[in-house]
CSV table of C-alpha atoms (C1' of nucleotides) in Angstrom, one decimal:
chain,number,residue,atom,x,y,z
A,11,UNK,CA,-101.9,122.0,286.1
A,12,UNK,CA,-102.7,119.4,289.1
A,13,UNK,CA,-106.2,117.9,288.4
A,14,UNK,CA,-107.7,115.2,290.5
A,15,UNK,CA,-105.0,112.6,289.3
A,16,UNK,CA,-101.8,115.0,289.5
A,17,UNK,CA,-103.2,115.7,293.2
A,18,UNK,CA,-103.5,111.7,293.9
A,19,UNK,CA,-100.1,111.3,292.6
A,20,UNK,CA,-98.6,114.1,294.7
A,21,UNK,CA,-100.7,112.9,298.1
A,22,UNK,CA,-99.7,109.1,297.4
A,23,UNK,CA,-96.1,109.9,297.5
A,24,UNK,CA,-95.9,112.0,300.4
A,25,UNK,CA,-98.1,109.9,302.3
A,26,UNK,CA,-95.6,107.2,301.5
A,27,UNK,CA,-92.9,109.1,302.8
A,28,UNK,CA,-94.0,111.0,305.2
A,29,UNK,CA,-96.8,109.1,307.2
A,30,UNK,CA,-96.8,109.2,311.2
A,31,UNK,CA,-93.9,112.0,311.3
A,32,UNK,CA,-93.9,114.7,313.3
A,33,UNK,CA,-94.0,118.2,312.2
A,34,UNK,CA,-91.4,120.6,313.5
A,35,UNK,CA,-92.9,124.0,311.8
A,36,UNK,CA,-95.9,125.5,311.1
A,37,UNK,CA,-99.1,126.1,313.5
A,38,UNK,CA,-99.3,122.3,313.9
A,39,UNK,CA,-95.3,122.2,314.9
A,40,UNK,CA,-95.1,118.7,317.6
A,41,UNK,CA,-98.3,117.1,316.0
A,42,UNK,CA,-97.8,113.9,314.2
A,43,UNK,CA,-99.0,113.4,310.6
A,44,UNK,CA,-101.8,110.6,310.3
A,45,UNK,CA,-102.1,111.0,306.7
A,46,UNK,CA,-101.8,112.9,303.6
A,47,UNK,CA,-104.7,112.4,301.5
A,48,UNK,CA,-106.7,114.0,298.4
A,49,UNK,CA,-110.4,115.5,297.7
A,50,UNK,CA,-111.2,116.6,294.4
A,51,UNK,CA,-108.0,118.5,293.4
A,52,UNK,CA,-106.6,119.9,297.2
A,53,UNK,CA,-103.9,117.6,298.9
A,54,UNK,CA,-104.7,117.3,302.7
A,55,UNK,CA,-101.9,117.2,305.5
A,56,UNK,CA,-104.0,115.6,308.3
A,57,UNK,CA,-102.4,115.8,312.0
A,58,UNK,CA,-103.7,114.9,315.1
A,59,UNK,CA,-105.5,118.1,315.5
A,60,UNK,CA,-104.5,120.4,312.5
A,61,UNK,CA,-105.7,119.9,309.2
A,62,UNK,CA,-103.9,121.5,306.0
A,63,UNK,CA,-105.1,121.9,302.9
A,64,UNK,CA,-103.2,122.5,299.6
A,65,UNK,CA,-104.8,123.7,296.3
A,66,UNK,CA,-101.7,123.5,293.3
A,67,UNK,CA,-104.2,126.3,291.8
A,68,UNK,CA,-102.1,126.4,288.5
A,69,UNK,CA,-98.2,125.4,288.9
A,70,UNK,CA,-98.3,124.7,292.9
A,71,UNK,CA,-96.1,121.2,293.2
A,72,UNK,CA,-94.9,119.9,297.0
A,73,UNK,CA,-91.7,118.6,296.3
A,74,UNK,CA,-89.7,116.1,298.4
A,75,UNK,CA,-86.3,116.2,296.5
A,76,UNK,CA,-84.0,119.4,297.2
A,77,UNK,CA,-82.8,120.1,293.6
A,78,UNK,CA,-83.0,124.1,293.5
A,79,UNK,CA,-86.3,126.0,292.9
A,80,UNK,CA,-86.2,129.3,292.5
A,81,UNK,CA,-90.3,129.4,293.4
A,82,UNK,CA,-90.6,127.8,296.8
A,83,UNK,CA,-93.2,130.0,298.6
A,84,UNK,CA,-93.4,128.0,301.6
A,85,UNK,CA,-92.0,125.0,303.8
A,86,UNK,CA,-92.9,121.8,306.2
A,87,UNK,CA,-90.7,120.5,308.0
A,88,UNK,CA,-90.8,116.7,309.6
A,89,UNK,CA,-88.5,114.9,311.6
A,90,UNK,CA,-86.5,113.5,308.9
A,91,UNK,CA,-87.5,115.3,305.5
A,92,UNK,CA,-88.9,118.6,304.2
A,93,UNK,CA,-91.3,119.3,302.4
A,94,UNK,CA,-91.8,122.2,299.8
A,95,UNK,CA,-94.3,124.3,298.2
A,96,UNK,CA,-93.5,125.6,295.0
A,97,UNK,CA,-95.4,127.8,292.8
A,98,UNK,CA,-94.9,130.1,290.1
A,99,UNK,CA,-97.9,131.9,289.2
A,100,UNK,CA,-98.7,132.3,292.7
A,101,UNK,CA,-102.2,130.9,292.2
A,102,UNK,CA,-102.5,128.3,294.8
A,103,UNK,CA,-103.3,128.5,298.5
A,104,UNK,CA,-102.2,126.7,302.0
A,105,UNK,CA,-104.9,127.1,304.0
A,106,UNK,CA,-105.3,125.5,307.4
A,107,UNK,CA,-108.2,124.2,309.7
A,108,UNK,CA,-110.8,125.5,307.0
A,109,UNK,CA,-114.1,123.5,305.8
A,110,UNK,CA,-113.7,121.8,302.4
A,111,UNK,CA,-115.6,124.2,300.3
A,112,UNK,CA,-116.3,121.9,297.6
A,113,UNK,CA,-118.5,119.3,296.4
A,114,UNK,CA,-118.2,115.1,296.2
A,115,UNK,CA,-115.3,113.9,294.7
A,116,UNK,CA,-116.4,113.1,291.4
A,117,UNK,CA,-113.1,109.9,291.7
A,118,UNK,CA,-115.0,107.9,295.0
A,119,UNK,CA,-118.8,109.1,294.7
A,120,UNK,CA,-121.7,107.0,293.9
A,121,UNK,CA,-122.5,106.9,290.1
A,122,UNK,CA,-126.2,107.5,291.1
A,123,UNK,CA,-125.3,110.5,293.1
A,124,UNK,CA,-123.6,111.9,290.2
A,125,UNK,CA,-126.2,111.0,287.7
A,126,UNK,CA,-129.1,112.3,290.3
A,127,UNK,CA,-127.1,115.3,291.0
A,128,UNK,CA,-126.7,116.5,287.2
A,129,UNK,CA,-130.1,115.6,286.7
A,130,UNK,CA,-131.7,118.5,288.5
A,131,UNK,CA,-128.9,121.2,286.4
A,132,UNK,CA,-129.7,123.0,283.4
A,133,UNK,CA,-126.3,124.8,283.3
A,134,UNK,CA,-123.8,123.8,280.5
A,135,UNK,CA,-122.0,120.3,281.0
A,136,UNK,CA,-118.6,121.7,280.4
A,137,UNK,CA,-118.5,125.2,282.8
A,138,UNK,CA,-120.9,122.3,285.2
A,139,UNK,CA,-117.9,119.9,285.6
A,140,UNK,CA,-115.6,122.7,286.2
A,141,UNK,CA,-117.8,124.0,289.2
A,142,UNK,CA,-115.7,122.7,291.7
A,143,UNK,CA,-119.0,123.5,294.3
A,144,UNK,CA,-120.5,120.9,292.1
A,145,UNK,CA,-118.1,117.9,292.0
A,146,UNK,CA,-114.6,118.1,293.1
A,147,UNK,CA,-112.1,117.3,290.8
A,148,UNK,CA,-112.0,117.9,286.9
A,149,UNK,CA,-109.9,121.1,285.2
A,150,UNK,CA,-109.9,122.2,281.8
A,151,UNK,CA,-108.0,118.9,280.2
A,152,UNK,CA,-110.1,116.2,282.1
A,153,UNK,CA,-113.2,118.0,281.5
A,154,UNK,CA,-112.2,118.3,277.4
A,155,UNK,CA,-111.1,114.2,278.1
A,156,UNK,CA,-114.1,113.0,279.5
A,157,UNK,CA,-116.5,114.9,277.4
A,158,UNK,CA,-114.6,113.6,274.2
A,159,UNK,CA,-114.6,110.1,275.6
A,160,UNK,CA,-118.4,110.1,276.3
A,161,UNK,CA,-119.3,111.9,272.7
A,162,UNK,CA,-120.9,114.6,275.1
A,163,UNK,CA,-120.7,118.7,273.3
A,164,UNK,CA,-119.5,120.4,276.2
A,165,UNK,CA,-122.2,123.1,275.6
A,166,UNK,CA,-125.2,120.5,276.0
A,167,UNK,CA,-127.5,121.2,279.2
A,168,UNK,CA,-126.9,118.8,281.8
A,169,UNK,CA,-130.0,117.7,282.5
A,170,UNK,CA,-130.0,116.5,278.8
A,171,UNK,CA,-126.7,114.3,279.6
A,172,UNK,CA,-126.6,111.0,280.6
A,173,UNK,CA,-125.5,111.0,284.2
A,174,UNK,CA,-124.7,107.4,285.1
A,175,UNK,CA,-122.7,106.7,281.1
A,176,UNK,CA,-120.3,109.7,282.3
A,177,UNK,CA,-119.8,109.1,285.5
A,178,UNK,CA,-118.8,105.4,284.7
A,179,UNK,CA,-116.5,107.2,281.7
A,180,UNK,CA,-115.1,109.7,283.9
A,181,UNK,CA,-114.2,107.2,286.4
A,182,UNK,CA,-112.2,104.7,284.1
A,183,UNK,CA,-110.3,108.0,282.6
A,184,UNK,CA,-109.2,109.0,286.1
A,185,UNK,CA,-108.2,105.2,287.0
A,186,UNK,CA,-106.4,105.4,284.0
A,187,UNK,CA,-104.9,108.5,284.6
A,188,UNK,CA,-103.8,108.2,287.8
A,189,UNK,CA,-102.4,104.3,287.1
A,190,UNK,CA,-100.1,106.6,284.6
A,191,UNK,CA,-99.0,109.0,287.1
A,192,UNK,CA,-101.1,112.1,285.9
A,193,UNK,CA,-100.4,114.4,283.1
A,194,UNK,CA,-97.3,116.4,282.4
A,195,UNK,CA,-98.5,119.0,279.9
A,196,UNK,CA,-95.8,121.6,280.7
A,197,UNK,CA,-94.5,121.8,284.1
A,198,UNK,CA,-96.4,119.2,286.4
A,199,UNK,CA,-93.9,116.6,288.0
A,200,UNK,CA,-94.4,115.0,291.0
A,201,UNK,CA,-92.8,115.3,294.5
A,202,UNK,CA,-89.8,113.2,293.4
A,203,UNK,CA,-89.8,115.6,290.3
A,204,UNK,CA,-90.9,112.7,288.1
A,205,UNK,CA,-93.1,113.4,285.3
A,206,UNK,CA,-96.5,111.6,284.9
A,207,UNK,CA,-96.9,109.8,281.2
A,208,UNK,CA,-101.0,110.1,280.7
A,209,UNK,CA,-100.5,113.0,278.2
A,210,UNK,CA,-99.2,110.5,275.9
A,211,UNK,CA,-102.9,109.1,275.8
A,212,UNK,CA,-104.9,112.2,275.5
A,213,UNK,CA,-107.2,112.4,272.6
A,214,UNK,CA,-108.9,115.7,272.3
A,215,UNK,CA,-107.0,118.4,274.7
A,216,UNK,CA,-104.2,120.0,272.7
A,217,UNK,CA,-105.3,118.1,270.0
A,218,UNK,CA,-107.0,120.9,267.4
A,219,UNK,CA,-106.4,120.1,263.9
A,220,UNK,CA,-106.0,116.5,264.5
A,221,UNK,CA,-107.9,114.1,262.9
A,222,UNK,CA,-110.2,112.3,265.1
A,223,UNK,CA,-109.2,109.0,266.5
A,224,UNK,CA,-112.7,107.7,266.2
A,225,UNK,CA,-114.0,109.0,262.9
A,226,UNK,CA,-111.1,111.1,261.1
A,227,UNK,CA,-112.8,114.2,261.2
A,228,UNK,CA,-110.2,117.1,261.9
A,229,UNK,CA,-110.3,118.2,265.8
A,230,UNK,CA,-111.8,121.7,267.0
A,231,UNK,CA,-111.1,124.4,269.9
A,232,UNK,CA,-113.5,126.9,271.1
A,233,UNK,CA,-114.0,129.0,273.7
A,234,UNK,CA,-116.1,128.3,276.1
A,235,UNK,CA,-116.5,130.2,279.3
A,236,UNK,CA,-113.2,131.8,278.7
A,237,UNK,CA,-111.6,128.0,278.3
A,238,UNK,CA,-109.9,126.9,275.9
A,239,UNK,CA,-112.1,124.3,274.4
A,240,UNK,CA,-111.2,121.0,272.2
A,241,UNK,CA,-113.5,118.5,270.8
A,242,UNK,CA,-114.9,116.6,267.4
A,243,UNK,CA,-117.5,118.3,266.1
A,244,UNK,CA,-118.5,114.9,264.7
A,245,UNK,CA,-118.9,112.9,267.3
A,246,UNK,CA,-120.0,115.5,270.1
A,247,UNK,CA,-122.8,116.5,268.5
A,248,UNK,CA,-125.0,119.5,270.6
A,249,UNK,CA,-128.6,117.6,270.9
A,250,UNK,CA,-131.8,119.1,271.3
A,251,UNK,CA,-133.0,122.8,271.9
A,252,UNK,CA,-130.4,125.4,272.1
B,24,DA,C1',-129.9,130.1,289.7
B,25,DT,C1',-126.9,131.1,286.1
B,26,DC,C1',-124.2,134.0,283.3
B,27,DT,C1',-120.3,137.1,282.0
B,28,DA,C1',-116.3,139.7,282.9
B,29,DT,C1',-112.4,140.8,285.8
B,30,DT,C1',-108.4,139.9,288.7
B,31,DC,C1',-104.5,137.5,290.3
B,32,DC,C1',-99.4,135.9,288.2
B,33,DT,C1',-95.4,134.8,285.3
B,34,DG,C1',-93.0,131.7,281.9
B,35,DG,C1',-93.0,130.9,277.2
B,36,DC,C1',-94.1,131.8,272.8
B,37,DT,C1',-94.8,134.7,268.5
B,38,DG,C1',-93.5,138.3,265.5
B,39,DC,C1',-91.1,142.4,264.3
C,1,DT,C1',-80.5,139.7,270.2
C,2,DG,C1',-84.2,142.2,272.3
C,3,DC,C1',-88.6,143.3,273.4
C,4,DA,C1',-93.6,144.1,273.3
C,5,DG,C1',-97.7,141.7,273.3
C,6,DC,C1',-100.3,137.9,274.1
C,7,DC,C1',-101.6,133.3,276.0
C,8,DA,C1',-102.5,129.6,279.5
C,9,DG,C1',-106.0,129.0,283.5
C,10,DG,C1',-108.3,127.7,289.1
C,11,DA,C1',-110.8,130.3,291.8
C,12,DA,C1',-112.7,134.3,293.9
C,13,DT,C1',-115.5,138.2,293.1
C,14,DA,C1',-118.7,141.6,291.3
C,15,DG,C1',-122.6,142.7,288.8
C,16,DA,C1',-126.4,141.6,285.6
DNA sequence: ATCTATTCCTGGCTGC
DNA sequence: TGCAGCCAGGAATAGA
């Protein structure tokens, strides 16, 4: 499931590859590509005039090699390579020329934005984070990550949290993450169908019944919001009223 | 403003 | 071996 550094990966490589090309299909067919780049967890095709926007939703991969795929929904074409879109579930979108409906990107904003913006919410950290209206960028196993990480319960009030200690978490696990190439839980690979290697340093996410790399105790999942939910019930204590 | 439930979709897993 | 039933979840939507 592409999250902010699966998204960074994929955009990386195809701006690599496919920088200042000209498309030959779509709506933006004879317009040269200035750029593919990333916000949150939509990949951005950014022409001359046309902009595209890509959200993975939860198996959507743009894929540069042409081993077969029985899921391609969709396909760009540039002067000298193609480009495409793959998803199973169906749940992503291609959506072009349409405003960025989301927040900051929680990878490149200010650390007092984010610490001034959560400071003012009295909704639950974890359901908060996954608000991609709020910051853009965190699913289900960077949210469990980071809240792990900065000993935060993911049902504590966010006004309650301490904004600048978890934006300054959250940024070195995405640094780190996306140094590794993202996550490859199941089915994410990149669009030269390489796999990324950070699952090999998760901690909490898929981790129930495990013992606690910090303090032994054995690892949790709950539900919360309808998510799958995995912490220490140790170390992410819930503080205050509730 | 915030919450919950529901819908979309299909591969993969469990259990009989 | 086959199959029913359930699970995963990003985002939109409706309703409280």
């Amino acid at each position: 499931m592409p999250e902010l550094p699966e998204a960074e990966t994929i955009a990386r490589a195809l701006d690599a590859h496919l920088q200042g090309q000209r498309i030959t299909n779509t709506l933006a067919a004879g317009q040269r590509l200035e750029r593919v780049a990333r916000h949150g967890k939509i990949v951005l095709f950014e022409f001359e005039r046309d902009r595209l926007q890509v959200r993975l939703g939860m198996t959507g991969a743009l894929l540069l090699h042409d081993r077969p795929d029985a899921y391609v929904r969709d396909e760009l074409r540039f002067e000298s390579a193609t480009v495409r879109y793959s998803d199973i579930r169906r749940f992503g979108r291609l959506l072009w020329n349409q405003p960025l409906r989301v927040g900051p990107d929680i990878w490149t904003m200010a650390t007092e934005q984010f610490a001034s913006l959560l400071a003012t919410r009295k909704r639950q950290i974890k359901p908060l984070l996954l608000d991609q209206s709020f910051v853009a960028g965190l699913g289900n196993i960077y949210v469990d990550e980071l809240l792990y990480r900065a000993r935060v319960h993911p049902l504590q009030i966010a006004s309650g949290v301490e904004g600048v200690a978890l934006h300054r978490e959250a940024v070195s696990l995405l640094n780190e993450a996306v140094a590794a190439g993202g996550s490859t839980i199941s089915d994410f690979r990149d669009p030269w169908d390489r796999s990324g290697t950070f699952q090999l340093h998760h901690q909490a996410y898929g981790k129930t019944g495990q013992p606690c790399r910090r303090c032994g105790t054995i690892l949790v999942r709950l539900l919360v919001g309808q998510r799958g939910t995995h912490l220490c019930p140790r170390c992410q204590r819930l503080r205050g009223a509730h």
